[in-house]
Coordinates of C-alpha atoms (C1' of nucleotides) in Angstrom, one line a residue:
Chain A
X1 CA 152.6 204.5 -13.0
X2 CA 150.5 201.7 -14.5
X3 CA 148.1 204.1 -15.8
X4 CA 151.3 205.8 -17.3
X5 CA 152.5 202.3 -18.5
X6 CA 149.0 201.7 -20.9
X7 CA 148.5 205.3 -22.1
X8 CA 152.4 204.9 -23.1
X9 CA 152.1 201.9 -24.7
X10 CA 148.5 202.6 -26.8
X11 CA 150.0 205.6 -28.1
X12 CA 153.2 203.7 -29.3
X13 CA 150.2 200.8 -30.8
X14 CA 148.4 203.9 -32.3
X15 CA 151.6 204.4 -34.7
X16 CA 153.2 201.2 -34.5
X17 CA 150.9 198.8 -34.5
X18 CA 151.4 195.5 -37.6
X19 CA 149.1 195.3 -40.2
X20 CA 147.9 191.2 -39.7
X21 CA 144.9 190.2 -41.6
X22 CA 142.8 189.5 -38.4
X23 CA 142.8 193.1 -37.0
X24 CA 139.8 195.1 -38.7
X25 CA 141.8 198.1 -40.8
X26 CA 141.4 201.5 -40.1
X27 CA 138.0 202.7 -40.8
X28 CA 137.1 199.1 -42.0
X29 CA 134.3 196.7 -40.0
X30 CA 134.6 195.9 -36.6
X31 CA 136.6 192.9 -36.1
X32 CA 135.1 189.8 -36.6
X33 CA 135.0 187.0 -33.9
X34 CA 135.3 184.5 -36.2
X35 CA 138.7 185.7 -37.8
X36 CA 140.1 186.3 -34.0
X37 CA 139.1 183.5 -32.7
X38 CA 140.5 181.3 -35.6
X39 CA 143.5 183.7 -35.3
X40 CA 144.0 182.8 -31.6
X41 CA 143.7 179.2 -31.7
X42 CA 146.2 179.3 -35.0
X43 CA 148.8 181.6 -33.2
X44 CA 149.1 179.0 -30.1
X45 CA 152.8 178.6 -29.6
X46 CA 153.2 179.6 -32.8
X47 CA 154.6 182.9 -35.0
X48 CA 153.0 185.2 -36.7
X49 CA 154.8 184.7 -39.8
X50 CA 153.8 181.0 -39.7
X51 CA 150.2 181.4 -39.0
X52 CA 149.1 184.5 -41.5
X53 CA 149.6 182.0 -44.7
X54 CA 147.1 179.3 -42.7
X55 CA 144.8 182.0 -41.8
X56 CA 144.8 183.3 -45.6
X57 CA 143.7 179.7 -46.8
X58 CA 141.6 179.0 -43.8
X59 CA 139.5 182.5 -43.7
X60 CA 139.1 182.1 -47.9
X61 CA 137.4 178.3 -47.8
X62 CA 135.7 179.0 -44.4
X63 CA 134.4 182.2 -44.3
X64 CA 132.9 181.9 -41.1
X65 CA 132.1 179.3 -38.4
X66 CA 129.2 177.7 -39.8
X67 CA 131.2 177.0 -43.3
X68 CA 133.6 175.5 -41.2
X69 CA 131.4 173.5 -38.6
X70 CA 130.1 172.1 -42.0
X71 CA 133.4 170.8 -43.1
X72 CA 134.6 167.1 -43.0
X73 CA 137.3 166.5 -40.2
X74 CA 140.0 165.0 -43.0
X75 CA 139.5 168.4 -45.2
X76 CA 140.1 170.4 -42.6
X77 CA 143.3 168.1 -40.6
X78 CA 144.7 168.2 -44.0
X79 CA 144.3 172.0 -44.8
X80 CA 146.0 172.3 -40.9
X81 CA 148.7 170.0 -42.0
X82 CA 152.0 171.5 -41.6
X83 CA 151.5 173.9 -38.9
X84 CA 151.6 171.5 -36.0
X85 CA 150.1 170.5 -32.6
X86 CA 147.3 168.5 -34.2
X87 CA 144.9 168.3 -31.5
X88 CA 144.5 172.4 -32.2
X89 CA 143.0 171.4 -35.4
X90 CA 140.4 168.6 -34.0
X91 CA 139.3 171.5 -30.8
X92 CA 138.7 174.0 -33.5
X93 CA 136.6 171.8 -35.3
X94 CA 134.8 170.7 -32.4
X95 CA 134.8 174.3 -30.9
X96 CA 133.4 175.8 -34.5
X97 CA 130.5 173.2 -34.6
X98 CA 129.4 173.9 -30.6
X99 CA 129.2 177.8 -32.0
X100 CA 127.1 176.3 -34.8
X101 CA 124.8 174.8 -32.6
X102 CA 125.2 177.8 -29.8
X103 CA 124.1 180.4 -32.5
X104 CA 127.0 182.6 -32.1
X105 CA 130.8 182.3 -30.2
X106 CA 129.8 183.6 -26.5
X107 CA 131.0 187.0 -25.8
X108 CA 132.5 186.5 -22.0
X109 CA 135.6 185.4 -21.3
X110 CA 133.9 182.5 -18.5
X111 CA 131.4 181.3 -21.7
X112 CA 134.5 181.4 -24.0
X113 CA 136.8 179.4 -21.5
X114 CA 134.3 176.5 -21.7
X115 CA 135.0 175.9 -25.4
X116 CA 136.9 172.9 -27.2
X117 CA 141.0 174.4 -27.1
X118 CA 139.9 177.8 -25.4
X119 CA 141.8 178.1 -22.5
X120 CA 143.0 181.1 -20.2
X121 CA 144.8 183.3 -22.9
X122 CA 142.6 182.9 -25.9
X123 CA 139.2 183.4 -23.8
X124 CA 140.8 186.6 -22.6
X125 CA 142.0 187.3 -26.2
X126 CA 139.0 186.9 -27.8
X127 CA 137.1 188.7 -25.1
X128 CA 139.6 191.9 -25.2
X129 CA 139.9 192.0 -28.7
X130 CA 136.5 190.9 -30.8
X131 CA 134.1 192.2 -27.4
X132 CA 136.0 195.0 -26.3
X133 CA 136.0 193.3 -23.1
X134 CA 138.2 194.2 -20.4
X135 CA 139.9 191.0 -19.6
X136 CA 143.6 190.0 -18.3
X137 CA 145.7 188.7 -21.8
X138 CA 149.2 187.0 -20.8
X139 CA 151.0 185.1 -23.4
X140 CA 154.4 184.6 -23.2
X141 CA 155.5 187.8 -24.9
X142 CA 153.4 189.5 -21.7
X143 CA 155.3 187.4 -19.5
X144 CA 158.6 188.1 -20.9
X145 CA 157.4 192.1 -21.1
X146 CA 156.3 192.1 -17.7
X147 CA 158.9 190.4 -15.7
X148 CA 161.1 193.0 -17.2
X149 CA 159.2 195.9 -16.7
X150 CA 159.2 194.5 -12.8
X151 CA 162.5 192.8 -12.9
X152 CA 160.9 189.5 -11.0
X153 CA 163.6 187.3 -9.8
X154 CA 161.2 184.4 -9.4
X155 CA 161.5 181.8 -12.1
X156 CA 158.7 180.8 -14.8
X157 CA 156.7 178.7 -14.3
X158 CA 156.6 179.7 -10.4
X159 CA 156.4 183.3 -11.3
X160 CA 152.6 182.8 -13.8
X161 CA 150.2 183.8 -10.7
X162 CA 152.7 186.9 -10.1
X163 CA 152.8 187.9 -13.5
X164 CA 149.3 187.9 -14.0
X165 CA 148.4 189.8 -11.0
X166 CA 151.1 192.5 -12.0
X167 CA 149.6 192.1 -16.0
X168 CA 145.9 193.1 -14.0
X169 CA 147.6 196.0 -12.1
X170 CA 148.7 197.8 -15.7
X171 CA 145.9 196.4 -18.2
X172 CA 143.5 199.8 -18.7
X173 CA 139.7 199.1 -18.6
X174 CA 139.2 200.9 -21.8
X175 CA 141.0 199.1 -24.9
X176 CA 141.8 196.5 -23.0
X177 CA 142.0 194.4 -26.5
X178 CA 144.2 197.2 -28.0
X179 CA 146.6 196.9 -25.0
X180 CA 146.8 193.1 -25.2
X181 CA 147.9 193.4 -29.0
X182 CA 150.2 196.1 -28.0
X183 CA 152.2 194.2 -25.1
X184 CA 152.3 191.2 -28.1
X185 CA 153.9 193.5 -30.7
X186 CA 156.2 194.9 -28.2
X187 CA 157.3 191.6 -27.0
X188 CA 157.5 190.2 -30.6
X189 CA 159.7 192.8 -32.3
X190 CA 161.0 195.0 -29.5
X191 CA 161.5 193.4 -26.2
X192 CA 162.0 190.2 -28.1
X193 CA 163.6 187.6 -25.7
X194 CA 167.4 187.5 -26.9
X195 CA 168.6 190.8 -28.1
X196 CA 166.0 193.1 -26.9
X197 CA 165.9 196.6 -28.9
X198 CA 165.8 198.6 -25.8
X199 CA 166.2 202.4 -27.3
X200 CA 163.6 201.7 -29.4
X201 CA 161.4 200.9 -26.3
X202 CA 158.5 203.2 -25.5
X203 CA 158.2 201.8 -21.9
X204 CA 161.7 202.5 -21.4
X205 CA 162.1 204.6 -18.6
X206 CA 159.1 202.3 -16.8
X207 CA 161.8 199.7 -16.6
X208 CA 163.1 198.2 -14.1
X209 CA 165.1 195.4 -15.6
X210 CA 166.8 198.3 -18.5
X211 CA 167.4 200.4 -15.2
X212 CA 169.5 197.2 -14.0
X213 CA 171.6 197.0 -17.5
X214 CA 170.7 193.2 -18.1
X215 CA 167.0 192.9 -20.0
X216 CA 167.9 189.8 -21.9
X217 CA 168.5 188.0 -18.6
X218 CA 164.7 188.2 -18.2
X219 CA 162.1 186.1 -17.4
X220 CA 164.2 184.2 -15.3
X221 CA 163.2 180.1 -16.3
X222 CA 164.0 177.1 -15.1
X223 CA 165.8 174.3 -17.5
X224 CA 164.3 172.3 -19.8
X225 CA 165.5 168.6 -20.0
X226 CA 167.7 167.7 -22.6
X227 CA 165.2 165.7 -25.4
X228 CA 165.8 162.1 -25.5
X229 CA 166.7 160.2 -29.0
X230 CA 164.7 157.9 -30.7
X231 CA 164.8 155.8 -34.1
X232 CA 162.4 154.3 -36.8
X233 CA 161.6 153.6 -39.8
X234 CA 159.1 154.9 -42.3
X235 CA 158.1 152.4 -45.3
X236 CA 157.1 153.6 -48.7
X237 CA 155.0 151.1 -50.1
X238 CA 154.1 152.1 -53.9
X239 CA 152.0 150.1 -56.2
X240 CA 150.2 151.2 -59.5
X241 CA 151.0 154.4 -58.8
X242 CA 149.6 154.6 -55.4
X243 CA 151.5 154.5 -52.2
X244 CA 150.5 152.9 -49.0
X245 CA 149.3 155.7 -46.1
X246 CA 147.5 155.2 -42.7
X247 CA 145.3 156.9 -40.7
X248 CA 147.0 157.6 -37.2
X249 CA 144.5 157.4 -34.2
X250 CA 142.9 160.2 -33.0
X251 CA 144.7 160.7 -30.1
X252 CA 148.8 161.3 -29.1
X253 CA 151.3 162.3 -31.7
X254 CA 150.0 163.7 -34.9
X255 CA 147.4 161.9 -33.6
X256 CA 144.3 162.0 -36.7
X257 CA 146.4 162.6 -39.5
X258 CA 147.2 161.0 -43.2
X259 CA 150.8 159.3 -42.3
X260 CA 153.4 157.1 -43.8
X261 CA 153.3 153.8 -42.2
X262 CA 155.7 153.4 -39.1
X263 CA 157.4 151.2 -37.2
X264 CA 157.6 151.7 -33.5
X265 CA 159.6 154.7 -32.4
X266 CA 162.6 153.9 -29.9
X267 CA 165.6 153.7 -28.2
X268 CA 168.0 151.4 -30.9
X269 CA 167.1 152.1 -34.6
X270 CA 164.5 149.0 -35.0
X271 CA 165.6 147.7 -38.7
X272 CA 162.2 147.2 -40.5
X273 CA 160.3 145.8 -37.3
X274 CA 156.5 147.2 -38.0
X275 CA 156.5 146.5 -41.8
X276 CA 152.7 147.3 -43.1
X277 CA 153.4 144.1 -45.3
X278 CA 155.9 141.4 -45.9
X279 CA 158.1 141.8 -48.5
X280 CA 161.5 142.6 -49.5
X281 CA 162.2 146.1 -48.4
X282 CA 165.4 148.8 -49.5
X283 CA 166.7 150.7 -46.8
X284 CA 167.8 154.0 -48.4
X285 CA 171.5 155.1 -48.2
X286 CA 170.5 158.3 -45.9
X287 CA 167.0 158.7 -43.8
X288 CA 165.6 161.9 -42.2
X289 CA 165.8 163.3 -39.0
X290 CA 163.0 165.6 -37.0
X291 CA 162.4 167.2 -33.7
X292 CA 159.4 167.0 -32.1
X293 CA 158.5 169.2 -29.0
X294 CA 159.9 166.2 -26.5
X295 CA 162.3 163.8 -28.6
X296 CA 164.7 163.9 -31.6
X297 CA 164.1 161.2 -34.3
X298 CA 166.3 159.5 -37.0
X299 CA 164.3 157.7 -39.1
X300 CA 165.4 155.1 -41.9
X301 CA 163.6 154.7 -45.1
X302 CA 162.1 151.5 -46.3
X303 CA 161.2 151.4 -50.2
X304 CA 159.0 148.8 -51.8
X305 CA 158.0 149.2 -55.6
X306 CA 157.4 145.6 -56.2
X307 CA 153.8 144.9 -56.3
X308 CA 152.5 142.2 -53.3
X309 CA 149.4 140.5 -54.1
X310 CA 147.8 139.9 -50.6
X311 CA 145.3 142.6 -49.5
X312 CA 147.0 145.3 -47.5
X313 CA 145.1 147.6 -44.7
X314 CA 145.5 151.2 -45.4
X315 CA 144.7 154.5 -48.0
X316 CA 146.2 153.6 -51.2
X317 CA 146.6 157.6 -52.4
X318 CA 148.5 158.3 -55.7
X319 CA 151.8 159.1 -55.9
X320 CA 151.7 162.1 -58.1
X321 CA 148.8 163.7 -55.7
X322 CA 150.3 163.2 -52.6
X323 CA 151.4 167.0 -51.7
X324 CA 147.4 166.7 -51.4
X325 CA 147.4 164.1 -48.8
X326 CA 148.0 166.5 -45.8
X327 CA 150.3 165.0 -44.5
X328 CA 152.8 166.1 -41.0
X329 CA 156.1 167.3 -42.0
X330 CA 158.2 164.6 -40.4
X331 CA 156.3 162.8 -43.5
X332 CA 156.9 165.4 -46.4
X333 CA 160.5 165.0 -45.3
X334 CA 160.5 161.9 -46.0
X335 CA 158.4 161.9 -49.4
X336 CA 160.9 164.3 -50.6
X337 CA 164.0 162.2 -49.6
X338 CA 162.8 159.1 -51.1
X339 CA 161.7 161.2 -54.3
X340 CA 165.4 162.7 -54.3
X341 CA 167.0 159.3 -53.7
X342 CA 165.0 157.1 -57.1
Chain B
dA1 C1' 149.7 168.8 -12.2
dA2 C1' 153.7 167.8 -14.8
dG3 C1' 154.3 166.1 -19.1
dG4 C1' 152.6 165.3 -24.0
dC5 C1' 152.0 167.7 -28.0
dG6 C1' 154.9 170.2 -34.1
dT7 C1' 157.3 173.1 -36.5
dG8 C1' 160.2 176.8 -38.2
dG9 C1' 163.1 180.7 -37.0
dG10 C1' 166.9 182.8 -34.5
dT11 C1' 171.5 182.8 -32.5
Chain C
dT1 C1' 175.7 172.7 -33.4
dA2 C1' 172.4 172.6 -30.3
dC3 C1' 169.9 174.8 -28.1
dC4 C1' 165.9 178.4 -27.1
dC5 C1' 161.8 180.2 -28.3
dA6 C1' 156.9 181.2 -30.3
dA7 C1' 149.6 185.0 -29.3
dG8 C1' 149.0 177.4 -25.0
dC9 C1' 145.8 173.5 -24.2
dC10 C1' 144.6 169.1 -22.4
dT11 C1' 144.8 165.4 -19.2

DNA sequence: AAGGCGTGGGT
DNA sequence: TACCCAAGCCT
């Protein structure tokens, strides 16, 4: 049956597979490691859709990993701004400049694991898919695939070691990079995770959890904690033209990015506690809220248009440029509410 | 080794 | 609405 399960499955890619500008076309070069690997590290908890846009602008300025290894870090974190999880941005950096100084990306999945933000899945990626290597690729579109095919009981996270050992017992030694892509396009627009298009399944009548009439109640998961609520304030402080931004540290949340000043994030909304400067500040009628992966925020906005004359500490940045500033999104909120609101 | 770490889309 | 989820990695 597994060999059935990946000759099924790369005749359905054969036909079905999605045109995405990282896979080489038909009758086109081979794939280039560059373009996967960039692809990979862009496509970390993160869709398609989202990413091909990025990997448009990234692929035209940086061609290849030496163009981008060349880069300055504040082009590049504010080219990445927008598509989230920061620290990807910084590892790829780092990773592109230690394949600048290697010579060339390594071609095993062991070399490729010991890269700045390669871990399991993208070393295997990149091995399948730009080496031809036959590695063991689970994401969580394999996961969800898999624990239906197999109808595992056990919940995720518990469940990873079984998954990947049953992912090993069906991935094919040949086209192991084709089979990978496949098990993602099957898990992103077939056996998607809510409303799963079973007739339209090639791998069907392999499985176990269609067999048992409820494929949607797969993988089985544990629950999440609820996310806890904080408050803040953001403060626009303009003068000449130019507003007031920081530069966050490089490390935690957005951690290396352009940013709005802040006060402190927490519990009770904090009033205008954290000012970058003392002056008298106007608290907008309405303020912003965003979710980050672990907490909700509601933010108020603090406007200052009168001009102080003691030196302030910061990136004074012109207001009409500042859609160049790069700047996180809980922030573009916020420039566009306080643009709305004068 | 469990939790920190963005954002947008889908239901 | 308020969740859940998405081609995970790092510490």
């Amino acid at each position: 049956m597994p060999d059935n399960i990946a000759a099924t499955l790369l005749d359905w890619y054969d036909l079905n597979a999605r045109d995405l500008p990282w896979r080489a076309r038909p009758g086109a070069n081979a794939t280039d490691p560059y373009r996967v690997w960039l692809s990979e590290v862009m496509l970390q908890q993160t869709q398609v859709a989202t990413v091909i846009p990025y990997f448009e602008k990234f692929t035209a300025r940086w061609p290849d990993f030496a163009a981008l290894a060349a880069e300055e870090d504040a082009e590049v974190m504010s080219a990445w701004a927008g598509l989230g999880y920061y620290a990807r941005a910084r590892n790829m950096l780092a990773c592109a400049r230690e394949v600048a100084r290697l010579g060339a990306i390594p071609d095993t999945e062991a070399e490729l694991l010991r890269l700045p933000g390669v871990g399991g899945y993208t070393a295997a990626a990149v091995a399948a898919i730009a080496f031809g290597r036959r590695a063991v690729v689970v994401d969580g579109n394999v996961e969800r695939v898999v624990s239906r095919l197999f109808a595992l009981s056990d919940p995720l996270p518990g469940a990873k070691p079984q998954i990947r050992a049953l992912t090993d017992s069906i991935t094919p030694d040949a086209r192991a990079g084709d089979f990978a892509q496949a098990m993602m396009d099957l898990g992103a627009t077939i056996c998607t995770a809510r409303s799963p298009r079973c007739l339209l399944c090639p791998l069907r009548s392999a499985c176990a959890a269609f067999a048992g009439g409820a494929p949607e109640t797969f993988p089985v998961k544990t629950k999440k904690a609820a996310k806890p609520q904080r408050y803040g304030t953001l403060f626009w402080f303009e003068r000449d033209g130019q507003v007031l931004l920081v530069q966050r540290p490089d490390k935690g949340l957005l951690g290396g990015m352009r940013a709005l000043p802040t006060g402190p994030w927490v519990e009770s909304p904090p009033g205008i506690e954290g000012a970058p400067v003392a002056v008298e500040w106007r608290i907008l009628g309405s303020g912003i809220t965003h979710v980050f992966t672990h907490f909700r925020l509601d933010c108020a906005l603090a406007v200052a248009t009168i001009g102080a004359q003691e030196a302030v500490q910061g990136i004074w940045w012109p207001v009409a440029e500042i859609e160049s500033a790069g700047l996180p999104t809980v922030f573009a909120k916020a420039v566009e509410a306080i643009r709305r609101a004068r």
